[in-house]
Structure formats: structure tokens, C-alpha cells
C-alpha positions as a printed Julia matrix, in Angstrom:
124×3 Matrix{Float64}:
  -0.09   0.24    0.23
   1.27   2.83   -0.92
  -0.05   6.19    0.73
   0.46   9.78   -0.94
   0.17  13.55    0.65
  -0.18  16.07   -1.57
   1.23  19.76   -0.57
   1.66  23.38   -1.56
  -1.78  24.24   -3.35
  -2.86  27.72   -2.87
  -4.06  30.89   -4.25
  -2.35  32.58   -6.47
  -2.69  35.3    -9.2
  -2.47  34.35  -12.74
   1.68  34.61  -13.92
   2.44  33.25  -10.58
   3.69  30.03   -9.9
   2.99  27.66   -6.98
   5.09  24.5    -5.75
   2.99  21.11   -5.19
   4.8   17.96   -3.45
   3.71  14.59   -2.96
   5.38  12.68   -0.08
   4.99   8.78   -0.37
   4.51   7.01    2.55
   6.36   3.86    1.48
  10.35   3.33    0.01
   9.67   1.45   -2.48
   7.78   4.63   -4.47
  11.29   4.91   -6.23
  10.22   1.46   -8.59
   6.51   3.67   -9.39
   6.6    6.4   -12.28
   4.48   8.81  -10.67
   1.63  11.46  -12.19
  -0.54  14.36  -11.81
  -4.2   14.82  -12.63
  -5.76  17.83  -11.79
  -9.9   18.05  -12.05
 -11.79  21.33  -11.9
 -15.71  21.33  -10.91
 -17.93  19.79  -13.17
 -15.04  18.39  -15.31
 -13.09  14.74  -15.66
 -10.33  14.32  -13.95
  -7.1   14.83  -16.47
  -3.39  14.06  -16.77
  -0.88  16.83  -16.24
   2.33  15.37  -16.5
   4.04  11.72  -15.62
   7.65  11.25  -14.36
   9.19   7.57  -14.81
  10.51   5.47  -11.71
  14.34   6.83  -13.06
  13.47  10.27  -13.17
  14.93  10.28  -17.02
  11.55  10.6   -18.72
   8.83  12.92  -18.29
   5.82  13.72  -20.44
   2.89  16.78  -20.46
  -0.21  17.52  -21.04
  -0.17  19.83  -24.2
  -2.06  22.6   -22.04
   1.08  23.0   -19.31
   3.91  21.93  -21.98
   6.37  24.58  -21.08
   5.26  25.71  -18.17
   4.37  22.73  -15.32
   7.6   21.23  -14.57
   7.69  17.33  -13.01
  10.61  16.11  -11.02
  11.27  13.49   -7.95
  13.4   13.14   -5.61
  13.62   9.14   -4.89
  15.79   9.16   -1.44
  13.01  11.34   -0.17
   9.64  10.05   -1.44
   8.98  12.75   -2.89
   7.7   13.96   -5.94
   7.07  17.72   -7.2
   5.41  19.59   -9.66
   6.48  23.42  -10.22
   3.87  25.46  -11.95
   5.24  29.07  -13.68
   2.98  31.38  -15.68
  -0.02  30.4   -14.34
  -3.98  31.05  -15.43
  -7.2   31.03  -14.42
  -7.92  28.18  -16.68
  -5.21  25.78  -14.62
  -7.54  26.28  -11.49
  -8.44  22.41  -10.24
  -7.58  20.13   -7.91
  -4.05  18.52   -8.06
  -3.79  15.11   -7.69
  -0.7   12.99   -7.44
  -0.69   9.04   -8.15
   1.41   5.86   -8.47
   0.96   3.64  -11.47
   1.87   0.26  -11.68
   4.08   0.94  -14.08
   7.91   1.9   -13.86
   8.06   3.55  -17.03
   5.81   6.62  -18.01
   2.27   6.64  -18.85
  -0.4    9.22  -18.94
  -3.62   6.88  -18.87
  -5.22   7.51  -15.4
  -6.22   3.86  -15.42
  -2.53   2.66  -15.17
  -2.63   4.29  -11.74
  -4.02   2.65   -8.22
  -2.77   5.14   -5.77
  -3.97   8.48   -5.21
  -3.79  11.27   -2.91
  -6.64  13.09   -1.4
  -5.71  16.27   -3.68
  -4.54  20.15   -2.88
  -6.47  22.9    -4.31
  -4.91  25.54   -6.9
  -6.56  28.77   -7.5
  -5.27  31.09  -10.14
  -6.74  34.69   -9.83
  -7.56  37.02  -12.81
């Protein structure tokens, strides 16, 4: 069982930055690809970014490419999402998730462990 706890959300003005963190409870988290997803009110949960188990491969949704950066520190069992140039359309609850695979995947169904989510609100 892997427990994930997100932090770092909050309220920010458009153009600002936030860094989300996701701490995992289990040391063997280092063998899982880790992803960030988000869900806005009335919308489906959508893929944001993923990083493979070693941290050498990352993928991003087109909507955040060039603005967001995912990284991980396996020694600290933590994955991060640096979000720059935030826009109101980035407002959502952000979830981190652990994949059943070590390679990067954007498919939501490949993720079995989820955090409780952290709210990000971007004001215009």
C-alpha cells in the first residue's frame, strides 16, 4: 500500500507560480512512475504530467507544456510539480498518483494509488 500526501496548493494571481509536493509513505515508491492529474468543477480528471521511476523521462499535457515541470527525489520519496505562468484555467484540485508501471504513462487507469488532492486557485 502506498499513501500519498499532496501539499503546496493555494491561491495565486495569474502569472504566478506554485510548487506542489507529493510525499509517499513507502520506500519502494522509487520503482513506480508518478503522475499529476487535475480536476476542475464539472470536468473529468485529466492528465497533467508524469515522470518515470528513474526520473529520466517526463511527459506533459499540451496545455501545461513549457510552463510546468515534474521532478522527483527518490531518496525523499517525494515528487514535485513546479507550476509557472499560472492561468485561471489551471484552477483545479491537483492529485498525485502512483502508477503500477515503472515507465511513464498518461493513462489514468494505470494509476492505482491516489492522494487526497490539493486545491490550486488562480485569480485573474
